[in-house]
Short mmCIF file of C-alpha atoms and ligand atoms in Angstrom, two decimals:
data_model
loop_
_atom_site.label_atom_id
_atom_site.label_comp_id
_atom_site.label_asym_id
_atom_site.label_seq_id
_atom_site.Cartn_x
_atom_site.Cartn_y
_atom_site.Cartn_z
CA UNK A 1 0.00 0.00 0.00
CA UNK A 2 1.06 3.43 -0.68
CA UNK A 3 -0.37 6.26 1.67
CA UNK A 4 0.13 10.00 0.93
CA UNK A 5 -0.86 13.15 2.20
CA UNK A 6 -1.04 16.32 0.23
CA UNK A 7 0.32 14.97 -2.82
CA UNK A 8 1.12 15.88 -6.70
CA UNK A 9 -1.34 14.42 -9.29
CA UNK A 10 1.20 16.01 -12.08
CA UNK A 11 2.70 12.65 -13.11
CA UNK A 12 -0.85 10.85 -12.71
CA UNK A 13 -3.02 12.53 -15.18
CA UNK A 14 -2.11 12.44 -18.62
CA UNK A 15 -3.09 16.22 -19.05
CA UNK A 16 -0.58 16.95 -16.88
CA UNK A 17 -2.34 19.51 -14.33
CA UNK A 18 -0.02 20.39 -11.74
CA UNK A 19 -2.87 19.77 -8.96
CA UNK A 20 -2.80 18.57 -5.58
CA UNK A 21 -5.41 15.51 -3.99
CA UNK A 22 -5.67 15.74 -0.01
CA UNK A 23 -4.61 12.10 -0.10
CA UNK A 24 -3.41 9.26 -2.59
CA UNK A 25 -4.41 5.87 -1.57
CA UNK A 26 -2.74 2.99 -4.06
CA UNK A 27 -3.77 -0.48 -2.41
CA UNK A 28 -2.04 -3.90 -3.80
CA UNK A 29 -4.82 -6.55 -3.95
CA UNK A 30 -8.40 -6.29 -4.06
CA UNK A 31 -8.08 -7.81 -0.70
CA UNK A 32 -6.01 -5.02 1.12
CA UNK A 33 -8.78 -2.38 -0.82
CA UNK A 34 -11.14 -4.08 1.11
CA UNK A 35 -9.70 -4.88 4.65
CA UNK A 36 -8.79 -1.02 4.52
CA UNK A 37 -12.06 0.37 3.38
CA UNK A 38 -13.53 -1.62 6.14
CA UNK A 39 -11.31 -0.72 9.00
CA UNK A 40 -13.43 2.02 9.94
CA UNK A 41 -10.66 3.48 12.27
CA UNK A 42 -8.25 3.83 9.30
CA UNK A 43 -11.28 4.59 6.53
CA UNK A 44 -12.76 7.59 8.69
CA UNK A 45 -9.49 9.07 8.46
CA UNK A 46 -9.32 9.80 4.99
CA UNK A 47 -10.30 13.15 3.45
CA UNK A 48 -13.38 12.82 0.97
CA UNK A 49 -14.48 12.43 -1.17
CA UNK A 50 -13.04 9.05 -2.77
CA UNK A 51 -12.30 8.94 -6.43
CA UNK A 52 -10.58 6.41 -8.03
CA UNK A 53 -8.21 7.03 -10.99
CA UNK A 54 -6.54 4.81 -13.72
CA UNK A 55 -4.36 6.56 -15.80
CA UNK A 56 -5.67 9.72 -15.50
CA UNK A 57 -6.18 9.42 -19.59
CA UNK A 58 -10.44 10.70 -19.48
CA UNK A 59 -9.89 13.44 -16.72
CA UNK A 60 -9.66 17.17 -16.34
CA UNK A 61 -8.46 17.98 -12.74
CA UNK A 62 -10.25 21.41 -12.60
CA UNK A 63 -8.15 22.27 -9.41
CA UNK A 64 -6.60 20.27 -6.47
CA UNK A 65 -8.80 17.62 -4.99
CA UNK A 66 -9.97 18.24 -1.42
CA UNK A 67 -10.93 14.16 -0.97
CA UNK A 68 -8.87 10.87 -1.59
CA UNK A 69 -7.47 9.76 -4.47
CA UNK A 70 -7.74 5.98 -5.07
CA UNK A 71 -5.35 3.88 -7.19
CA UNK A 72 -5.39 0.02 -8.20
CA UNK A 73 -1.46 -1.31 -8.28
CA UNK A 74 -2.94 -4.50 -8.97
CA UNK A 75 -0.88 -5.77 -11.78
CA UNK A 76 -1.06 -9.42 -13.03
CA UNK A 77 -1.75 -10.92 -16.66
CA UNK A 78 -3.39 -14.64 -16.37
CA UNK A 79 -4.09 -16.57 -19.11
CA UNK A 80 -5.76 -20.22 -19.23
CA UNK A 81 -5.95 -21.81 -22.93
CA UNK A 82 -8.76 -23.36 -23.62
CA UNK A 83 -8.88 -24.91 -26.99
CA UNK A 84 -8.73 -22.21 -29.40
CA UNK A 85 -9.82 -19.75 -26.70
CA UNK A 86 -8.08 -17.99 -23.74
CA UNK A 87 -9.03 -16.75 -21.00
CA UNK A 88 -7.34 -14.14 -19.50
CA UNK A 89 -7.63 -12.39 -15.98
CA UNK A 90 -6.04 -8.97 -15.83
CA UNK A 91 -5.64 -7.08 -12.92
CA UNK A 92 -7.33 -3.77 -12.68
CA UNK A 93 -3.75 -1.95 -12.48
CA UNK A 94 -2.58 -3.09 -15.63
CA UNK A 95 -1.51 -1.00 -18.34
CA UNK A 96 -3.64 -1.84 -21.10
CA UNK A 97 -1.09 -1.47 -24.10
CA UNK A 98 0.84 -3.59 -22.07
CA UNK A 99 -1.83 -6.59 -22.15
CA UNK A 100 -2.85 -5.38 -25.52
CA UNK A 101 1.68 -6.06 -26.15
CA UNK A 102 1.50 -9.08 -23.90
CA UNK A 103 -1.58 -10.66 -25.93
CA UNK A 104 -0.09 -9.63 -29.53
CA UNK A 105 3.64 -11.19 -28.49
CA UNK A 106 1.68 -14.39 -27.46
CA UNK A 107 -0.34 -14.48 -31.05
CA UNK A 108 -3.61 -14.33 -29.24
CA UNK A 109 -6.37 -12.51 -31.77
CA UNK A 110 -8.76 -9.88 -30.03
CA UNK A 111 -6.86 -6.99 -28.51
CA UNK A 112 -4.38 -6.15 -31.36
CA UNK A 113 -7.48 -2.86 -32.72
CA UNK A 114 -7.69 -1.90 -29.05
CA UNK A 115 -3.59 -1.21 -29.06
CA UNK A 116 -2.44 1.95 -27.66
CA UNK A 117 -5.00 3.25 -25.82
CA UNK A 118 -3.83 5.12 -23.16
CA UNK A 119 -4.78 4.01 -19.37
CA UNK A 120 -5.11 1.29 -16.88
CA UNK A 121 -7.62 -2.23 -17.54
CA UNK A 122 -9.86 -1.55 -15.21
CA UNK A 123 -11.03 1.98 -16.10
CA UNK A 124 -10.66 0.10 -19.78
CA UNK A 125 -13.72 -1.81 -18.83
CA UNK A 126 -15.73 1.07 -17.46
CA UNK A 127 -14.64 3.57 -20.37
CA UNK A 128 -15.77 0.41 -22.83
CA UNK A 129 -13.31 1.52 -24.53
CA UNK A 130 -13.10 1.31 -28.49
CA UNK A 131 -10.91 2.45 -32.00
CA UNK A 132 -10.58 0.72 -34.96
CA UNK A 133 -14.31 -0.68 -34.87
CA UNK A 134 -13.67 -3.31 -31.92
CA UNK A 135 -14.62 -2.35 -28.08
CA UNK A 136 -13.56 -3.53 -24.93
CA UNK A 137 -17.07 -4.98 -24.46
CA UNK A 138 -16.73 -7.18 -27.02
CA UNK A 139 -14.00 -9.36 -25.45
CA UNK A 140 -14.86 -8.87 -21.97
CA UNK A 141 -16.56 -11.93 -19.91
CA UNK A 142 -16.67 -10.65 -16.86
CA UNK A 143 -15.79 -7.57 -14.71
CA UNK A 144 -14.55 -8.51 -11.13
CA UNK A 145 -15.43 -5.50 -8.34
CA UNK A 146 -15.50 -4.26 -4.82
CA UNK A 147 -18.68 -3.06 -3.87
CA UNK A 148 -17.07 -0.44 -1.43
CA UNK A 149 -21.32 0.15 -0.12
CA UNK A 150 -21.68 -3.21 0.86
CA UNK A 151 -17.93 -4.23 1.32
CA UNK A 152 -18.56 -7.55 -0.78
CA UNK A 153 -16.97 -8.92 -3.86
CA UNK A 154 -18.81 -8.44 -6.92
CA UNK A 155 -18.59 -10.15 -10.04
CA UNK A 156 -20.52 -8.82 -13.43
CA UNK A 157 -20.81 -10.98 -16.64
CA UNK A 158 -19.85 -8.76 -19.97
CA UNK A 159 -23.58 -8.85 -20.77
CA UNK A 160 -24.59 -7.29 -17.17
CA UNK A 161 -22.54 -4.13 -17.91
CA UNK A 162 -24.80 -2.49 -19.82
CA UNK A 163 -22.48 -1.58 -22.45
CA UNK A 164 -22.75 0.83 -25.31
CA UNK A 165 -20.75 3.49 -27.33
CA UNK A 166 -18.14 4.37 -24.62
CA UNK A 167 -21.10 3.32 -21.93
CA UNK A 168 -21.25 1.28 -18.90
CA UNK A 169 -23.21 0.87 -15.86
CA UNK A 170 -19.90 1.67 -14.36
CA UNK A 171 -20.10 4.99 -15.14
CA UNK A 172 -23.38 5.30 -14.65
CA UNK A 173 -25.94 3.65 -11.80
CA UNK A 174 -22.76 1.90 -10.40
CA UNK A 175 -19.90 5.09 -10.26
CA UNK A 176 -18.60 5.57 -7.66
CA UNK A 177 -19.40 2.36 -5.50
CA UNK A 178 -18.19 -0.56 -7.53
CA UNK A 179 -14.37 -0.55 -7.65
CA UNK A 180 -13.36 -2.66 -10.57
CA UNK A 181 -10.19 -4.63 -9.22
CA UNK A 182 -9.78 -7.34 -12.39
CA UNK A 183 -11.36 -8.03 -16.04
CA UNK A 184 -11.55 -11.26 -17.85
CA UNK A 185 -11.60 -11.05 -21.49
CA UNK A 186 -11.63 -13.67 -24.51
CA UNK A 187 -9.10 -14.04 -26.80
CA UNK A 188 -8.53 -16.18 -29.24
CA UNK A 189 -5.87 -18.37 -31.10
CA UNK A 190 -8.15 -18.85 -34.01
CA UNK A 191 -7.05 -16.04 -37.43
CA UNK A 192 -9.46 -13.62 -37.18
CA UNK A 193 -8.11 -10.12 -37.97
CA UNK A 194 -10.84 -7.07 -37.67
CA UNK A 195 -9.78 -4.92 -40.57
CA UNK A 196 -12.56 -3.43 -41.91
CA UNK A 197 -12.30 -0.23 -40.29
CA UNK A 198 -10.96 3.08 -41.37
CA UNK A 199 -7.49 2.51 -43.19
CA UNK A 200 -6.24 -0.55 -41.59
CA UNK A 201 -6.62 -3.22 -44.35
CA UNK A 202 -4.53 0.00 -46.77
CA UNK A 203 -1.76 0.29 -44.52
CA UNK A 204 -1.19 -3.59 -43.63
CA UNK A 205 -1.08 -4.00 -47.53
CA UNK A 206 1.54 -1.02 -48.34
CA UNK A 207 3.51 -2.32 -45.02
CA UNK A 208 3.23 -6.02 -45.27
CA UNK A 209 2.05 -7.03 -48.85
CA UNK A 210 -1.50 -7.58 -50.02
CA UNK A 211 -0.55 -11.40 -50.16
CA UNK A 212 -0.09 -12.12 -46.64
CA UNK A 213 -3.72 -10.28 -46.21
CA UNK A 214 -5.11 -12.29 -49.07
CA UNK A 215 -2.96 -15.77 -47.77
CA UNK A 216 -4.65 -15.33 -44.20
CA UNK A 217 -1.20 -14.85 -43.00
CA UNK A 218 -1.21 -11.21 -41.21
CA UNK A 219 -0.37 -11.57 -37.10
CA UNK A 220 -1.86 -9.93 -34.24
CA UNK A 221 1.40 -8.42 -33.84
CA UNK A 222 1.74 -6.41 -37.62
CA UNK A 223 -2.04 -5.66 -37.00
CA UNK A 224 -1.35 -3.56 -33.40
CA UNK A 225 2.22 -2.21 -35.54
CA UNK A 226 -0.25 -0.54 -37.97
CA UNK A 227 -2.75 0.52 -35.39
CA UNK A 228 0.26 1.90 -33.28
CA UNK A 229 1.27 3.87 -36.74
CA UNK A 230 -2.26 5.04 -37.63
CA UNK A 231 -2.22 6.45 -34.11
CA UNK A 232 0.43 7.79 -33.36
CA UNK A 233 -0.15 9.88 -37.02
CA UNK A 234 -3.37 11.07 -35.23
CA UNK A 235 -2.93 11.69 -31.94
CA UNK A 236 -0.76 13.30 -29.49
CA UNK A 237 1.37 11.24 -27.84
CA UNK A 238 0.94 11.45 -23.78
CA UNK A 239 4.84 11.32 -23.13
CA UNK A 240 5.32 13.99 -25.12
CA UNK A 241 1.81 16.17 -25.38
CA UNK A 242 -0.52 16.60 -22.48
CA UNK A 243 -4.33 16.22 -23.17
CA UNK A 244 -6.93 13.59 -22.51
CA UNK A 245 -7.76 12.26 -26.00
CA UNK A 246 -10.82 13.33 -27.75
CA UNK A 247 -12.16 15.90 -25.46
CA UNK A 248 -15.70 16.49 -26.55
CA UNK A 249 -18.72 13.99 -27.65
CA UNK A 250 -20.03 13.69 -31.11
CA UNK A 251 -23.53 14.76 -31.24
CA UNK A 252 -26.37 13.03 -32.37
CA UNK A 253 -29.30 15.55 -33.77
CA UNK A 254 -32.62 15.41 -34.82
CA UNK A 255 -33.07 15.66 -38.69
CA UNK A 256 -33.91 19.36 -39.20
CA UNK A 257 -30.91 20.44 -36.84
CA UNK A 258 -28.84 18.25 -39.28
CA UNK A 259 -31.01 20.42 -42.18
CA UNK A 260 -29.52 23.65 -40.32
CA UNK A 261 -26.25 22.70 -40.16
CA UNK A 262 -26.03 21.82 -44.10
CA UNK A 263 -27.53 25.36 -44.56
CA UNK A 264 -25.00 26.80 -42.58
CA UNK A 265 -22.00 25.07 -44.88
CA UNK A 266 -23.48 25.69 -47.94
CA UNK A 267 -23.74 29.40 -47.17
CA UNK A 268 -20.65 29.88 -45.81
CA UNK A 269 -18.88 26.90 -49.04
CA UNK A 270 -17.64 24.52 -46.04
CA UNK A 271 -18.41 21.45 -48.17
CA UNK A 272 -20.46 18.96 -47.46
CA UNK A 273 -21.41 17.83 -43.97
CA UNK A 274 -19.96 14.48 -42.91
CA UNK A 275 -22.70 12.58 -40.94
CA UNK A 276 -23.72 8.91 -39.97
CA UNK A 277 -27.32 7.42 -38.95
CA UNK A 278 -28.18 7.19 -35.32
CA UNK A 279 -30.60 5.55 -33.21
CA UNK A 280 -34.25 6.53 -32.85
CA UNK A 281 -33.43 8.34 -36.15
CA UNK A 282 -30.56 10.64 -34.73
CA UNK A 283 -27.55 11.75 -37.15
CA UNK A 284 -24.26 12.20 -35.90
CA UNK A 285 -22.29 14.74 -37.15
CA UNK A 286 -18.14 14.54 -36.00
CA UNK A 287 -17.83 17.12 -33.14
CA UNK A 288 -13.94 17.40 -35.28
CA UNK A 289 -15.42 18.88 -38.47
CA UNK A 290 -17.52 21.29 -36.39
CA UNK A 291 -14.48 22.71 -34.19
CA UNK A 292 -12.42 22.61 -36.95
CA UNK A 293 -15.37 24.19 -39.35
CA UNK A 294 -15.16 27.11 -36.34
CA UNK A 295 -11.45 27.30 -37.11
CA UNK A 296 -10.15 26.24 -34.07
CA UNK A 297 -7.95 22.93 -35.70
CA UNK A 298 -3.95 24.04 -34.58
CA UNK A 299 -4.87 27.21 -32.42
CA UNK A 300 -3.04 27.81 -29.49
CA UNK A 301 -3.92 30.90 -26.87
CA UNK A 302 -1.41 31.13 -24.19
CA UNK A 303 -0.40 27.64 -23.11
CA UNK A 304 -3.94 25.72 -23.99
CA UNK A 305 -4.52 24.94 -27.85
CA UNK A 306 -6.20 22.41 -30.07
CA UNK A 307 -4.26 19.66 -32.00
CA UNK A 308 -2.97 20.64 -35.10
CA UNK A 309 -3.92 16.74 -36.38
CA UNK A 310 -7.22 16.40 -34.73
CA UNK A 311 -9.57 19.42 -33.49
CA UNK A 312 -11.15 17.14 -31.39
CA UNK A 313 -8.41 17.42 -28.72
CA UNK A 314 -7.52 19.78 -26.70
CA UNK A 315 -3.84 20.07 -26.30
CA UNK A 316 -2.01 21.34 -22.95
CA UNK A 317 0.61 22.51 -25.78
CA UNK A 318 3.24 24.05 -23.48
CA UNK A 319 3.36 21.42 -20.75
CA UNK A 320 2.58 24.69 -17.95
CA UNK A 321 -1.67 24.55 -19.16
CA UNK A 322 -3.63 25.65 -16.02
CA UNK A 323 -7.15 24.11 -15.44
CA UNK A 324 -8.80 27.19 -16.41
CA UNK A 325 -6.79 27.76 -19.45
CA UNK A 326 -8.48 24.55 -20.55
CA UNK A 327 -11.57 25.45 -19.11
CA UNK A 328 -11.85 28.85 -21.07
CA UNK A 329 -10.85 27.26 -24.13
CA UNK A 330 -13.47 24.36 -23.94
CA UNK A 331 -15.85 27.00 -23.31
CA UNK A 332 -14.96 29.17 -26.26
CA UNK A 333 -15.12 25.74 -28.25
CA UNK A 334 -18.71 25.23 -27.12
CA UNK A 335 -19.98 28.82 -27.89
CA UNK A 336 -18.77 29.23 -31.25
CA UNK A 337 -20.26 26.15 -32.49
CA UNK A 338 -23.01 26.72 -30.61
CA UNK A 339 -23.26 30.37 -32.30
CA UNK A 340 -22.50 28.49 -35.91
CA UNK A 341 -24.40 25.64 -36.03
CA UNK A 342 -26.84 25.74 -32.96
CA UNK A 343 -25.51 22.64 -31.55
CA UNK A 344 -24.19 22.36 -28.17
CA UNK A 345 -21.18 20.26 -27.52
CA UNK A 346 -20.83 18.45 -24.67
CA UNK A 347 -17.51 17.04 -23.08
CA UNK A 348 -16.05 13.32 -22.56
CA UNK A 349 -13.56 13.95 -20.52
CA UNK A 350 -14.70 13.92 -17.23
CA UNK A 351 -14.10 17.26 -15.57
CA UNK A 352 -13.30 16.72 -11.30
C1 FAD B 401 -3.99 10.44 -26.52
C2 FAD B 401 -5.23 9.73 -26.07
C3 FAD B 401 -5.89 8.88 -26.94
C4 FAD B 401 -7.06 8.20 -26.54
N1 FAD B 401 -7.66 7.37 -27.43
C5 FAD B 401 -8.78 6.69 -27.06
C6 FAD B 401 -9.41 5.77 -27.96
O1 FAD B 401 -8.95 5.55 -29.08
N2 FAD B 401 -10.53 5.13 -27.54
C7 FAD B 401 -11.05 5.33 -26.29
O2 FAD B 401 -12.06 4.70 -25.97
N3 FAD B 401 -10.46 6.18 -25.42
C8 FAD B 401 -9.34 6.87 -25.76
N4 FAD B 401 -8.76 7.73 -24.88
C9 FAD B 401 -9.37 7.96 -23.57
C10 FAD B 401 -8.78 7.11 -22.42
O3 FAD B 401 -7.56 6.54 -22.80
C11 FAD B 401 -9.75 5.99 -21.99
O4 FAD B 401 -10.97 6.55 -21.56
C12 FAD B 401 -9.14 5.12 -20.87
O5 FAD B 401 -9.94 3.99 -20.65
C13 FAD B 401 -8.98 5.87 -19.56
O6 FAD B 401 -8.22 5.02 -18.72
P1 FAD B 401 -7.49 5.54 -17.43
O7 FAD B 401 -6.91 4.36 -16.75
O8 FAD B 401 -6.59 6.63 -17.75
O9 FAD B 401 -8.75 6.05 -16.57
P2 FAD B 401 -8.98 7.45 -15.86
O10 FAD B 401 -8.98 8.53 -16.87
O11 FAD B 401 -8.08 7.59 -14.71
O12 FAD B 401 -10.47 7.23 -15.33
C14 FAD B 401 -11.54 7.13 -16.23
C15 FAD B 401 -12.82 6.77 -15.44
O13 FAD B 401 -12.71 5.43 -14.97
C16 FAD B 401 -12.89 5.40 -13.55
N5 FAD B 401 -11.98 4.35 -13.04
C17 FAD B 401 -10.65 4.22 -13.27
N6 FAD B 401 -10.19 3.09 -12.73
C18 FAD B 401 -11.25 2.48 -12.13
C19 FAD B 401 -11.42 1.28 -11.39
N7 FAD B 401 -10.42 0.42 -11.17
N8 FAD B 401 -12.65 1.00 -10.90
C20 FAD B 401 -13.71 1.85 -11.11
N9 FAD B 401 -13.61 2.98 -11.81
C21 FAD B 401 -12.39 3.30 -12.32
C22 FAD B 401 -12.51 6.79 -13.07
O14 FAD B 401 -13.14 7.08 -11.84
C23 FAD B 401 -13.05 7.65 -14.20
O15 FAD B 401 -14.44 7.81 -14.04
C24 FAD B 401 -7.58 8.40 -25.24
C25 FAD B 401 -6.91 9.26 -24.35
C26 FAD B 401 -5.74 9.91 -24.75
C27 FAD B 401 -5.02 10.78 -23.78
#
């Protein structure tokens, strides 16, 4: 266990705020989370509120954090081969390129899309995180907890998540009592190569040869190189630039906001409006092509900006970014497309 008081979230959010928590409380086994949590003479000691943290990948610290910062260092990788199939057990503290390395080293199919994705597995399985048309959900069979209400052991089969587009009861009914301490996912050792997304199936061919495609020869391993390359063409990396990945939502409108929007861009020649059906008869329109439609793609005011390859991020692009240097920027985001195309953005980074 590793106790502080008063201690720098700097190196623990990948935005890199230079805020404070009250406490940082990083606990070994789901075991010691709970023997702590239940010791009421050490639990009523700690500053609140608790939040737990993975990465700190899908947060903006909006200022230091009066409460208790909670951290999984459970780390373990645990595979069982079952036929074709394995079963692996990852502990919540893992690094989840690392698995995603581990399973594309070890030939296992089913991770390789998800490769690079910044942040730890456990907040993997309440982010459902996705890229490259795969999702965590889709390999995940169960989701191992600590309900820190009841003090009890939890565990949730894939299908009782409640899943969706970057969804999960975990961030919703369940946030902030179910701890997730270890997630079992399905891979397999059976070809099966997901490449029908974006440019993947183009850039395995120029690296590796349309005939190893063709020959049912490709490896997880070339798959996650390409994914690593598409990436890292796309987005900033953490080492080197702070932000929190896409920052904002796309929206899904109604039919005649769509109808205003295309208006909008043919009056002012933006070309045509990229969009994609939704449920219950939605359309989704890339929040990207509206910031960068408001001109915002590459702008930088003082040490805050937007990402020259990718409008949907907002960059802390000197490394010194305060929290409300973001915060204004976001909000002048919002009101000029707001003012443009009458659509309010909303954020997925999760502001604390
Ligand atoms: C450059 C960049 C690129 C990105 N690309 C993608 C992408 O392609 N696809 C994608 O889906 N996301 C992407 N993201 C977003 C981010 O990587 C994911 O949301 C990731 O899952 C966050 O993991 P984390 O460990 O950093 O979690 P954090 O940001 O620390 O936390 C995220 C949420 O999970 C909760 N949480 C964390 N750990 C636990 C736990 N053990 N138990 C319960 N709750 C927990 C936190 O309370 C918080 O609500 C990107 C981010 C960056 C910076």
């Amino acid at each position: 266990m590793n106790l502080k008081y008063n201690t720098d979230l700097g190196g623990m959010n990948t935005f890199r705020m230079k805020v404070k928590a009250a406490c940082l409380l990083e606990y070994d086994s789901a075991e010691e989370l709970s023997s702590l949590l239940s010791d009421t003479r050490f639990s009523s000691e700690l500053p609140l509120p608790l939040f737990h943290i993975g990465g700190g990948s899908n947060l903006l610290f909006t200022g230091d954090f009066p409460g208790t910062i909670l951290h999984s260092r459970i780390r373990f990788i645990e595979p069982v081969e079952d036929g074709d199939d394995v079963h692996v057990r990852i502990g919540s503290g893992v690094v989840w390129d690392d698995f995603c390395a581990w399973a594309a080293r070890n030939g296992y199919w089913g991770a390789e899309n998800l490769s690079l994705i910044p942040g730890e597995a456990g907040a993997a399985a309440v982010q459902n995180i996705g890229a490259y048309g795969k999702e965590a959900g889709d390999i995940i069979e169960s989701v191992e907890c600590l309900d820190i209400q009841d003090n009890r052991t939890v565990v949730l089969k894939g299908s009782e998540c409640g899943y969706g587009y970057r969804e999960s009861r975990f961030k919703n009914d369940l946030k902030g009592r179910y701890i997730v301490t270890a997630v079992n996912v399905r891979l397999t050792k059976k070809y099966s190569p997901d490449l029908d997304y974006g440019h993947v199936r183009e850039a395995l061919a120029e690296r590796y040869g349309s005939a190893v495609i063709d020959e049912r020869r490709l490896t997880p391993a070339q798959v996650r190189e390409v994914i690593i390359d598409i990436r890292r063409n796309k987005l900033p990396a953490p080492e080197e630039t702070g932000s929190a990945g896409s920052f904002f939502r796309n929206p899904f409108v109604l039919p005649e906001q769509y109808a205003k929007v295309a208006k909008v861009a043919e009056k002012e020649n933006l070309g045509p409006v990229p969009h994609f059906p939704g449920d219950d008869g939605l359309i989704k329109i890339p929040a990207a092509w509206l910031i960068e439609k408001c001109g915002w793609k590459g702008y930088v005011e003082g040490n805050a900006g937007v990402y020259r390859n990718q409008p949907l991020v907002i960059i802390n692009a000197t490394g010194k970014a305060t929290p409300d240097e973001i915060l204004a920027l976001e909000s002048k985001i919002v009101s000029s497309v707001r003012e443009k195309f009458g659509i309010l953005l909303r954020p997925e980074v999760e502001h604390i």
